[in-house]
Amino acid sequence: MELFLFHFRQTGSTLEQVFLGTKAFGTIEPANLEAMLATNFRDYSMGLRRDITFPMFGDGIFTQEGAAWKHSRELLRPQFAHKQYDDLAVIRDAVDDLLDAIPRSEGVVDLQPLFFRLTLDTTTAFLFGESVRSLRAPDTAGEQTFADAFNIAQEYVAKRFRLLDLYWLIGGRKFREACDNVHRFADQIIEKNLKIKQDSADQAEKEKYTFLSAVSMEIPDRDALRSQIINILVAGRDTTACLLSWTFFTLVRYPRVLAKLREEIAQTCQGRPDLDRNDLRNMSFLNNVVKETLRLYPSVPVNTRTATTTTILPTGGGPDRKSPILIPKGSAVAYSVYSMHRRPDLYGMDAEIFRPERWDEDMPLYHDPTHAKWGYLPFNGGPRICLGMDFALTEAAYTIVRLIQRFPVIKLPPTEIVELTGVEKQTMTLVMFIAEGCKVELHS
């Protein structure tokens, strides 16, 4: 992602480039993102996303467009009404398992793989009615096989994205086997949970809304149902796990921020683990820490759209770089929220620094209504804004609070190196996670 940032700093906030003989555009200008994602939404499509991801994803909410996408979104929307998780019960069980999975003795722990299991457990519990409890029994749940296959398949998909029209050059037996393992895991979730629903003698349990039961009534075809499940698993598992990993990766490198956060949690919670969503929303510094993490490390740091008709971006062209830009039909336009979130003219001259207090200050971002609305987009924007945004933020905030309550000392291990923000090694699949893990020293 630092390469993207370098190009924009060298050339400007909107640029044109030629990649493998194909002209493409890139932008980190809020006004242009507003045009692509909202004002001129109909002028753009996902381009080759479906073709590139189909072996793994099939047809689901993140690869569909038009009427099929709208239908999938309406099926999912009721699940994300916050009344479904206000009491945090669906998250609490998984976080309890997380705390039990961390060794009681003092030592260094890599939290990143644990967070990936946590978010798999919460996602399966929330959307399908029952958790796979991978933190409690990873072997019997088959989670490790799934996780390995999931990561391999995503690495291939990421490479296919980079080749644009030549995506078909990336594939082979390893990719097919990884996709097959992911599909098998999703099939097991479907079979197990639908059978539980059918066999349940509890009328209330049968009537309880879950995404799986709602979708299974609308989509009886099991392959299509599996595709929807995999689409949601990707969103629910990977993005929140990355947010949690980057949060603790950063907190141990900024002990002043961690101490301030610990103080707010102690004052607000008084040691209570039985929190609800409102308790979390009332912790302003906690929310600023999460916002600042998503600013510097958005889970999906770069995305693309393809023009379905000849259209324009409203700004970035001409000698003054303020004129509209012609986007010919078929052109790919990439946008990097990672780079946009690090613009000094939006976030201040210390935009590269992790400083949650900036969100309570008069940032340049707030001086322009378009910048204020479209200059911070960790969850995308417009009609395709993330439906699970509130759930993800709630899950992350609760997990952070419980970990800090459980461990009086959380610090950087002596073997870890403190590097400048952005220099740390990052791995890109469909999300951006820490290449060498989130290692922290915990004292209970």
mmCIF file of N, CA and C in Angstrom, residues 160-275:
data_model
loop_
_atom_site.group_PDB
_atom_site.id
_atom_site.type_symbol
_atom_site.label_atom_id
_atom_site.label_comp_id
_atom_site.label_asym_id
_atom_site.label_seq_id
_atom_site.Cartn_x
_atom_site.Cartn_y
_atom_site.Cartn_z
ATOM 1 N N ARG A 160 -5.046 -12.552 -9.056
ATOM 2 C CA ARG A 160 -5.893 -12.453 -10.254
ATOM 3 C C ARG A 160 -6.374 -11.009 -10.441
ATOM 4 N N PHE A 161 -6.721 -10.337 -9.336
ATOM 5 C CA PHE A 161 -7.144 -8.943 -9.420
ATOM 6 C C PHE A 161 -6.046 -8.071 -10.019
ATOM 7 N N ARG A 162 -4.809 -8.347 -9.652
ATOM 8 C CA ARG A 162 -3.707 -7.486 -10.097
ATOM 9 C C ARG A 162 -3.448 -7.614 -11.595
ATOM 10 N N LEU A 163 -3.854 -8.736 -12.178
ATOM 11 C CA LEU A 163 -3.608 -8.951 -13.603
ATOM 12 C C LEU A 163 -4.746 -8.463 -14.491
ATOM 13 N N LEU A 164 -5.811 -7.939 -13.886
ATOM 14 C CA LEU A 164 -6.935 -7.390 -14.643
ATOM 15 C C LEU A 164 -7.415 -8.378 -15.718
ATOM 16 N N ASP A 165 -7.368 -7.999 -16.996
ATOM 17 C CA ASP A 165 -7.904 -8.851 -18.066
ATOM 18 C C ASP A 165 -7.187 -10.192 -18.194
ATOM 19 N N LEU A 166 -5.978 -10.274 -17.665
ATOM 20 C CA LEU A 166 -5.213 -11.521 -17.758
ATOM 21 C C LEU A 166 -5.348 -12.374 -16.503
ATOM 22 N N TYR A 167 -6.417 -12.141 -15.728
ATOM 23 C CA TYR A 167 -6.615 -12.859 -14.463
ATOM 24 C C TYR A 167 -6.587 -14.367 -14.635
ATOM 25 N N TRP A 168 -7.041 -14.854 -15.808
ATOM 26 C CA TRP A 168 -7.170 -16.298 -16.054
ATOM 27 C C TRP A 168 -5.817 -17.006 -16.073
ATOM 28 N N LEU A 169 -4.721 -16.242 -16.130
ATOM 29 C CA LEU A 169 -3.391 -16.860 -16.082
ATOM 30 C C LEU A 169 -3.077 -17.432 -14.693
ATOM 31 N N ILE A 170 -3.783 -16.926 -13.664
ATOM 32 C CA ILE A 170 -3.559 -17.383 -12.295
ATOM 33 C C ILE A 170 -4.619 -18.403 -11.923
ATOM 34 N N GLY A 171 -4.189 -19.610 -11.579
ATOM 35 C CA GLY A 171 -5.130 -20.666 -11.208
ATOM 36 C C GLY A 171 -4.351 -21.932 -10.876
ATOM 37 N N GLY A 172 -4.846 -23.062 -11.349
ATOM 38 C CA GLY A 172 -4.130 -24.309 -11.139
ATOM 39 C C GLY A 172 -4.720 -25.166 -10.025
ATOM 40 N N ARG A 173 -4.094 -26.322 -9.810
ATOM 41 C CA ARG A 173 -4.633 -27.322 -8.881
ATOM 42 C C ARG A 173 -4.691 -26.811 -7.441
ATOM 43 N N LYS A 174 -3.665 -26.114 -6.985
ATOM 44 C CA LYS A 174 -3.641 -25.638 -5.595
ATOM 45 C C LYS A 174 -4.803 -24.687 -5.332
ATOM 46 N N PHE A 175 -5.073 -23.804 -6.283
ATOM 47 C CA PHE A 175 -6.195 -22.867 -6.162
ATOM 48 C C PHE A 175 -7.520 -23.631 -6.127
ATOM 49 N N ARG A 176 -7.683 -24.604 -7.014
ATOM 50 C CA ARG A 176 -8.939 -25.375 -7.066
ATOM 51 C C ARG A 176 -9.151 -26.152 -5.774
ATOM 52 N N GLU A 177 -8.085 -26.752 -5.251
ATOM 53 C CA GLU A 177 -8.210 -27.522 -4.012
ATOM 54 C C GLU A 177 -8.575 -26.617 -2.836
ATOM 55 N N ALA A 178 -7.977 -25.426 -2.787
ATOM 56 C CA ALA A 178 -8.306 -24.489 -1.713
ATOM 57 C C ALA A 178 -9.771 -24.069 -1.795
ATOM 58 N N CYS A 179 -10.246 -23.772 -2.996
ATOM 59 C CA CYS A 179 -11.655 -23.402 -3.176
ATOM 60 C C CYS A 179 -12.572 -24.551 -2.772
ATOM 61 N N ASP A 180 -12.199 -25.777 -3.136
ATOM 62 C CA ASP A 180 -13.012 -26.951 -2.770
ATOM 63 C C ASP A 180 -13.106 -27.097 -1.253
ATOM 64 N N ASN A 181 -12.006 -26.858 -0.541
ATOM 65 C CA ASN A 181 -12.016 -26.971 0.919
ATOM 66 C C ASN A 181 -12.887 -25.887 1.561
ATOM 67 N N VAL A 182 -12.832 -24.689 1.012
ATOM 68 C CA VAL A 182 -13.691 -23.607 1.509
ATOM 69 C C VAL A 182 -15.155 -23.969 1.286
ATOM 70 N N HIS A 183 -15.467 -24.483 0.096
ATOM 71 C CA HIS A 183 -16.845 -24.867 -0.207
ATOM 72 C C HIS A 183 -17.323 -25.982 0.716
ATOM 73 N N ARG A 184 -16.442 -26.940 0.990
ATOM 74 C CA ARG A 184 -16.814 -28.062 1.861
ATOM 75 C C ARG A 184 -17.151 -27.572 3.265
ATOM 76 N N PHE A 185 -16.372 -26.630 3.758
ATOM 77 C CA PHE A 185 -16.610 -26.089 5.099
ATOM 78 C C PHE A 185 -17.954 -25.364 5.141
ATOM 79 N N ALA A 186 -18.237 -24.550 4.113
ATOM 80 C CA ALA A 186 -19.517 -23.841 4.067
ATOM 81 C C ALA A 186 -20.679 -24.822 3.971
ATOM 82 N N ASP A 187 -20.503 -25.899 3.192
ATOM 83 C CA ASP A 187 -21.552 -26.915 3.080
ATOM 84 C C ASP A 187 -21.849 -27.559 4.433
ATOM 85 N N GLN A 188 -20.802 -27.791 5.217
ATOM 86 C CA GLN A 188 -20.994 -28.388 6.542
ATOM 87 C C GLN A 188 -21.787 -27.459 7.456
ATOM 88 N N ILE A 189 -21.491 -26.167 7.406
ATOM 89 C CA ILE A 189 -22.243 -25.194 8.204
ATOM 90 C C ILE A 189 -23.716 -25.211 7.803
ATOM 91 N N ILE A 190 -23.967 -25.227 6.499
ATOM 92 C CA ILE A 190 -25.346 -25.208 6.006
ATOM 93 C C ILE A 190 -26.104 -26.444 6.470
ATOM 94 N N GLU A 191 -25.516 -27.617 6.238
ATOM 95 C CA GLU A 191 -26.196 -28.864 6.588
ATOM 96 C C GLU A 191 -26.468 -28.948 8.081
ATOM 97 N N LYS A 192 -25.476 -28.619 8.882
ATOM 98 C CA LYS A 192 -25.616 -28.752 10.330
ATOM 99 C C LYS A 192 -26.672 -27.816 10.876
ATOM 100 N N ASN A 193 -26.632 -26.567 10.466
ATOM 101 C CA ASN A 193 -27.529 -25.585 11.054
ATOM 102 C C ASN A 193 -28.953 -25.687 10.524
ATOM 103 N N LEU A 194 -29.130 -26.049 9.268
ATOM 104 C CA LEU A 194 -30.488 -26.249 8.773
ATOM 105 C C LEU A 194 -31.126 -27.476 9.408
ATOM 106 N N LYS A 195 -30.323 -28.497 9.684
ATOM 107 C CA LYS A 195 -30.851 -29.693 10.339
ATOM 108 C C LYS A 195 -31.279 -29.373 11.771
ATOM 109 N N ILE A 196 -30.462 -28.571 12.468
ATOM 110 C CA ILE A 196 -30.818 -28.160 13.833
ATOM 111 C C ILE A 196 -32.146 -27.407 13.815
ATOM 112 N N LYS A 197 -32.323 -26.548 12.820
ATOM 113 C CA LYS A 197 -33.546 -25.756 12.718
ATOM 114 C C LYS A 197 -34.757 -26.667 12.473
ATOM 115 N N GLN A 198 -34.559 -27.650 11.585
ATOM 116 C CA GLN A 198 -35.656 -28.557 11.262
ATOM 117 C C GLN A 198 -36.025 -29.446 12.442
ATOM 118 N N ASP A 199 -34.997 -29.885 13.197
ATOM 119 C CA ASP A 199 -35.229 -30.822 14.294
ATOM 120 C C ASP A 199 -35.669 -30.147 15.587
ATOM 121 N N SER A 200 -35.526 -28.822 15.663
ATOM 122 C CA SER A 200 -35.808 -28.123 16.917
ATOM 123 C C SER A 200 -37.279 -28.227 17.298
ATOM 124 N N ALA A 201 -37.509 -28.566 18.567
ATOM 125 C CA ALA A 201 -38.870 -28.619 19.091
ATOM 126 C C ALA A 201 -39.282 -27.267 19.662
ATOM 127 N N ASP A 202 -38.349 -26.350 19.771
ATOM 128 C CA ASP A 202 -38.589 -25.037 20.366
ATOM 129 C C ASP A 202 -39.124 -24.091 19.292
ATOM 130 N N GLN A 203 -40.392 -23.687 19.415
ATOM 131 C CA GLN A 203 -41.015 -22.839 18.411
ATOM 132 C C GLN A 203 -40.311 -21.496 18.295
ATOM 133 N N ALA A 204 -39.877 -20.946 19.454
ATOM 134 C CA ALA A 204 -39.179 -19.655 19.434
ATOM 135 C C ALA A 204 -37.883 -19.752 18.656
ATOM 136 N N GLU A 205 -37.189 -20.901 18.817
ATOM 137 C CA GLU A 205 -35.930 -21.098 18.105
ATOM 138 C C GLU A 205 -36.188 -21.177 16.603
ATOM 139 N N LYS A 206 -37.292 -21.835 16.236
ATOM 140 C CA LYS A 206 -37.616 -21.955 14.819
ATOM 141 C C LYS A 206 -37.961 -20.602 14.195
ATOM 142 N N GLU A 207 -38.593 -19.727 14.994
ATOM 143 C CA GLU A 207 -39.037 -18.452 14.469
ATOM 144 C C GLU A 207 -37.952 -17.378 14.516
ATOM 145 N N LYS A 208 -36.866 -17.629 15.240
ATOM 146 C CA LYS A 208 -35.788 -16.658 15.353
ATOM 147 C C LYS A 208 -35.162 -16.391 13.986
ATOM 148 N N TYR A 209 -35.009 -15.108 13.659
ATOM 149 C CA TYR A 209 -34.457 -14.749 12.359
ATOM 150 C C TYR A 209 -32.963 -15.024 12.326
ATOM 151 N N THR A 210 -32.527 -15.774 11.343
ATOM 152 C CA THR A 210 -31.107 -15.882 11.038
ATOM 153 C C THR A 210 -30.956 -15.760 9.526
ATOM 154 N N PHE A 211 -29.810 -15.264 9.131
ATOM 155 C CA PHE A 211 -29.548 -15.088 7.707
ATOM 156 C C PHE A 211 -29.667 -16.409 6.959
ATOM 157 N N LEU A 212 -29.129 -17.468 7.538
ATOM 158 C CA LEU A 212 -29.137 -18.767 6.869
ATOM 159 C C LEU A 212 -30.556 -19.246 6.613
ATOM 160 N N SER A 213 -31.417 -19.177 7.636
ATOM 161 C CA SER A 213 -32.785 -19.673 7.455
ATOM 162 C C SER A 213 -33.549 -18.812 6.453
ATOM 163 N N ALA A 214 -33.347 -17.488 6.507
ATOM 164 C CA ALA A 214 -34.042 -16.605 5.575
ATOM 165 C C ALA A 214 -33.589 -16.859 4.143
ATOM 166 N N VAL A 215 -32.288 -16.986 3.941
ATOM 167 C CA VAL A 215 -31.763 -17.197 2.591
ATOM 168 C C VAL A 215 -32.132 -18.578 2.069
ATOM 169 N N SER A 216 -32.141 -19.585 2.945
ATOM 170 C CA SER A 216 -32.456 -20.949 2.495
ATOM 171 C C SER A 216 -33.893 -21.041 1.985
ATOM 172 N N MET A 217 -34.802 -20.212 2.527
ATOM 173 C CA MET A 217 -36.183 -20.207 2.033
ATOM 174 C C MET A 217 -36.271 -19.533 0.667
ATOM 175 N N GLU A 218 -35.444 -18.504 0.465
ATOM 176 C CA GLU A 218 -35.457 -17.768 -0.801
ATOM 177 C C GLU A 218 -34.623 -18.459 -1.872
ATOM 178 N N ILE A 219 -33.575 -19.159 -1.429
ATOM 179 C CA ILE A 219 -32.624 -19.771 -2.371
ATOM 180 C C ILE A 219 -32.472 -21.251 -2.004
ATOM 181 N N PRO A 220 -33.363 -22.110 -2.485
ATOM 182 C CA PRO A 220 -33.262 -23.530 -2.137
ATOM 183 C C PRO A 220 -32.054 -24.234 -2.750
ATOM 184 N N ASP A 221 -31.528 -23.692 -3.859
ATOM 185 C CA ASP A 221 -30.369 -24.308 -4.504
ATOM 186 C C ASP A 221 -29.149 -24.223 -3.592
ATOM 187 N N ARG A 222 -28.547 -25.370 -3.269
ATOM 188 C CA ARG A 222 -27.466 -25.392 -2.278
ATOM 189 C C ARG A 222 -26.191 -24.721 -2.772
ATOM 190 N N ASP A 223 -25.881 -24.796 -4.044
ATOM 191 C CA ASP A 223 -24.682 -24.111 -4.540
ATOM 192 C C ASP A 223 -24.823 -22.592 -4.407
ATOM 193 N N ALA A 224 -26.016 -22.088 -4.748
ATOM 194 C CA ALA A 224 -26.249 -20.650 -4.628
ATOM 195 C C ALA A 224 -26.248 -20.221 -3.166
ATOM 196 N N LEU A 225 -26.819 -21.080 -2.312
ATOM 197 C CA LEU A 225 -26.839 -20.792 -0.878
ATOM 198 C C LEU A 225 -25.414 -20.755 -0.327
ATOM 199 N N ARG A 226 -24.600 -21.714 -0.747
ATOM 200 C CA ARG A 226 -23.200 -21.753 -0.305
ATOM 201 C C ARG A 226 -22.453 -20.487 -0.718
ATOM 202 N N SER A 227 -22.710 -19.999 -1.920
ATOM 203 C CA SER A 227 -22.033 -18.786 -2.382
ATOM 204 C C SER A 227 -22.353 -17.605 -1.486
ATOM 205 N N GLN A 228 -23.611 -17.466 -1.104
ATOM 206 C CA GLN A 228 -23.979 -16.378 -0.202
ATOM 207 C C GLN A 228 -23.265 -16.512 1.143
ATOM 208 N N ILE A 229 -23.196 -17.742 1.654
ATOM 209 C CA ILE A 229 -22.549 -17.987 2.945
ATOM 210 C C ILE A 229 -21.074 -17.592 2.889
ATOM 211 N N ILE A 230 -20.381 -17.986 1.819
ATOM 212 C CA ILE A 230 -18.958 -17.681 1.701
ATOM 213 C C ILE A 230 -18.741 -16.171 1.597
ATOM 214 N N ASN A 231 -19.600 -15.486 0.850
ATOM 215 C CA ASN A 231 -19.501 -14.028 0.748
ATOM 216 C C ASN A 231 -19.582 -13.378 2.120
ATOM 217 N N ILE A 232 -20.516 -13.834 2.951
ATOM 218 C CA ILE A 232 -20.692 -13.232 4.266
ATOM 219 C C ILE A 232 -19.557 -13.635 5.204
ATOM 220 N N LEU A 233 -19.085 -14.862 5.095
ATOM 221 C CA LEU A 233 -17.962 -15.297 5.931
ATOM 222 C C LEU A 233 -16.722 -14.447 5.677
ATOM 223 N N VAL A 234 -16.477 -14.121 4.416
ATOM 224 C CA VAL A 234 -15.319 -13.284 4.079
ATOM 225 C C VAL A 234 -15.421 -11.941 4.778
ATOM 226 N N ALA A 235 -16.600 -11.327 4.672
ATOM 227 C CA ALA A 235 -16.784 -9.997 5.258
ATOM 228 C C ALA A 235 -16.724 -10.039 6.777
ATOM 229 N N GLY A 236 -17.413 -11.008 7.377
ATOM 230 C CA GLY A 236 -17.506 -11.048 8.830
ATOM 231 C C GLY A 236 -16.238 -11.496 9.517
ATOM 232 N N ARG A 237 -15.502 -12.390 8.881
ATOM 233 C CA ARG A 237 -14.309 -12.947 9.514
ATOM 234 C C ARG A 237 -13.098 -12.046 9.320
ATOM 235 N N ASP A 238 -12.762 -11.748 8.086
ATOM 236 C CA ASP A 238 -11.461 -11.156 7.780
ATOM 237 C C ASP A 238 -11.338 -9.694 8.168
ATOM 238 N N THR A 239 -12.373 -8.901 7.864
ATOM 239 C CA THR A 239 -12.234 -7.462 8.079
ATOM 240 C C THR A 239 -12.115 -7.118 9.562
ATOM 241 N N THR A 240 -12.964 -7.716 10.398
ATOM 242 C CA THR A 240 -12.926 -7.393 11.827
ATOM 243 C C THR A 240 -11.682 -7.972 12.486
ATOM 244 N N ALA A 241 -11.247 -9.142 12.029
ATOM 245 C CA ALA A 241 -10.007 -9.716 12.568
ATOM 246 C C ALA A 241 -8.825 -8.803 12.260
ATOM 247 N N CYS A 242 -8.805 -8.224 11.067
ATOM 248 C CA CYS A 242 -7.725 -7.281 10.721
ATOM 249 C C CYS A 242 -7.797 -6.024 11.577
ATOM 250 N N LEU A 243 -9.008 -5.508 11.786
ATOM 251 C CA LEU A 243 -9.168 -4.318 12.628
ATOM 252 C C LEU A 243 -8.632 -4.578 14.037
ATOM 253 N N LEU A 244 -8.986 -5.704 14.630
ATOM 254 C CA LEU A 244 -8.517 -6.024 15.984
ATOM 255 C C LEU A 244 -6.997 -6.197 16.013
ATOM 256 N N SER A 245 -6.459 -6.869 15.012
ATOM 257 C CA SER A 245 -5.015 -7.112 14.972
ATOM 258 C C SER A 245 -4.242 -5.802 14.877
ATOM 259 N N TRP A 246 -4.650 -4.934 13.961
ATOM 260 C CA TRP A 246 -3.957 -3.653 13.800
ATOM 261 C C TRP A 246 -4.138 -2.766 15.038
ATOM 262 N N THR A 247 -5.284 -2.881 15.707
ATOM 263 C CA THR A 247 -5.508 -2.077 16.910
ATOM 264 C C THR A 247 -4.479 -2.411 17.981
ATOM 265 N N PHE A 248 -4.302 -3.699 18.286
ATOM 266 C CA PHE A 248 -3.354 -4.071 19.340
ATOM 267 C C PHE A 248 -1.909 -3.943 18.868
ATOM 268 N N PHE A 249 -1.676 -4.177 17.582
ATOM 269 C CA PHE A 249 -0.344 -3.952 17.017
ATOM 270 C C PHE A 249 0.082 -2.500 17.259
ATOM 271 N N THR A 250 -0.860 -1.586 17.087
ATOM 272 C CA THR A 250 -0.563 -0.165 17.236
ATOM 273 C C THR A 250 -0.544 0.269 18.696
ATOM 274 N N LEU A 251 -1.488 -0.221 19.491
ATOM 275 C CA LEU A 251 -1.568 0.191 20.899
ATOM 276 C C LEU A 251 -0.280 -0.106 21.664
ATOM 277 N N VAL A 252 0.323 -1.278 21.430
ATOM 278 C CA VAL A 252 1.545 -1.601 22.172
ATOM 279 C C VAL A 252 2.731 -0.765 21.705
ATOM 280 N N ARG A 253 2.611 -0.135 20.558
ATOM 281 C CA ARG A 253 3.664 0.758 20.066
ATOM 282 C C ARG A 253 3.415 2.215 20.475
ATOM 283 N N TYR A 254 2.238 2.462 21.016
ATOM 284 C CA TYR A 254 1.887 3.783 21.537
ATOM 285 C C TYR A 254 1.354 3.614 22.961
ATOM 286 N N PRO A 255 2.239 3.317 23.909
ATOM 287 C CA PRO A 255 1.792 3.021 25.278
ATOM 288 C C PRO A 255 1.015 4.156 25.929
ATOM 289 N N ARG A 256 1.275 5.404 25.524
ATOM 290 C CA ARG A 256 0.513 6.526 26.079
ATOM 291 C C ARG A 256 -0.972 6.385 25.735
ATOM 292 N N VAL A 257 -1.247 5.997 24.483
ATOM 293 C CA VAL A 257 -2.632 5.819 24.045
ATOM 294 C C VAL A 257 -3.280 4.651 24.782
ATOM 295 N N LEU A 258 -2.532 3.560 24.925
ATOM 296 C CA LEU A 258 -3.062 2.390 25.626
ATOM 297 C C LEU A 258 -3.389 2.730 27.078
ATOM 298 N N ALA A 259 -2.529 3.496 27.729
ATOM 299 C CA ALA A 259 -2.778 3.880 29.127
ATOM 300 C C ALA A 259 -4.022 4.749 29.244
ATOM 301 N N LYS A 260 -4.191 5.669 28.321
ATOM 302 C CA LYS A 260 -5.369 6.541 28.333
ATOM 303 C C LYS A 260 -6.639 5.730 28.090
ATOM 304 N N LEU A 261 -6.564 4.770 27.183
ATOM 305 C CA LEU A 261 -7.708 3.914 26.901
ATOM 306 C C LEU A 261 -8.048 3.046 28.110
ATOM 307 N N ARG A 262 -7.025 2.504 28.743
ATOM 308 C CA ARG A 262 -7.234 1.665 29.935
ATOM 309 C C ARG A 262 -7.930 2.471 31.037
ATOM 310 N N GLU A 263 -7.556 3.723 31.171
ATOM 311 C CA GLU A 263 -8.165 4.571 32.202
ATOM 312 C C GLU A 263 -9.650 4.802 31.903
ATOM 313 N N GLU A 264 -9.976 5.073 30.642
ATOM 314 C CA GLU A 264 -11.387 5.279 30.289
ATOM 315 C C GLU A 264 -12.210 4.018 30.542
ATOM 316 N N ILE A 265 -11.658 2.861 30.179
ATOM 317 C CA ILE A 265 -12.376 1.604 30.385
ATOM 318 C C ILE A 265 -12.609 1.353 31.874
ATOM 319 N N ALA A 266 -11.594 1.599 32.678
ATOM 320 C CA ALA A 266 -11.724 1.384 34.125
ATOM 321 C C ALA A 266 -12.797 2.288 34.724
ATOM 322 N N GLN A 267 -12.833 3.552 34.315
ATOM 323 C CA GLN A 267 -13.803 4.503 34.851
ATOM 324 C C GLN A 267 -15.226 4.179 34.398
ATOM 325 N N THR A 268 -15.360 3.749 33.146
ATOM 326 C CA THR A 268 -16.691 3.509 32.593
ATOM 327 C C THR A 268 -17.270 2.172 33.032
ATOM 328 N N CYS A 269 -16.436 1.139 33.029
ATOM 329 C CA CYS A 269 -16.930 -0.222 33.244
ATOM 330 C C CYS A 269 -16.860 -0.684 34.690
ATOM 331 N N GLN A 270 -15.978 -0.081 35.464
ATOM 332 C CA GLN A 270 -15.802 -0.511 36.856
ATOM 333 C C GLN A 270 -15.570 -2.020 36.952
ATOM 334 N N GLY A 271 -14.855 -2.577 35.973
ATOM 335 C CA GLY A 271 -14.531 -3.999 35.982
ATOM 336 C C GLY A 271 -15.640 -4.908 35.510
ATOM 337 N N ARG A 272 -16.788 -4.352 35.108
ATOM 338 C CA ARG A 272 -17.924 -5.185 34.683
ATOM 339 C C ARG A 272 -17.670 -5.780 33.294
ATOM 340 N N PRO A 273 -17.834 -7.107 33.141
ATOM 341 C CA PRO A 273 -17.789 -7.686 31.796
ATOM 342 C C PRO A 273 -19.158 -7.669 31.119
ATOM 343 N N ASP A 274 -20.241 -7.452 31.921
ATOM 344 C CA ASP A 274 -21.606 -7.525 31.387
ATOM 345 C C ASP A 274 -22.013 -6.184 30.782
ATOM 346 N N LEU A 275 -21.318 -5.796 29.744
ATOM 347 C CA LEU A 275 -21.573 -4.526 29.076
ATOM 348 C C LEU A 275 -22.635 -4.702 27.997
#
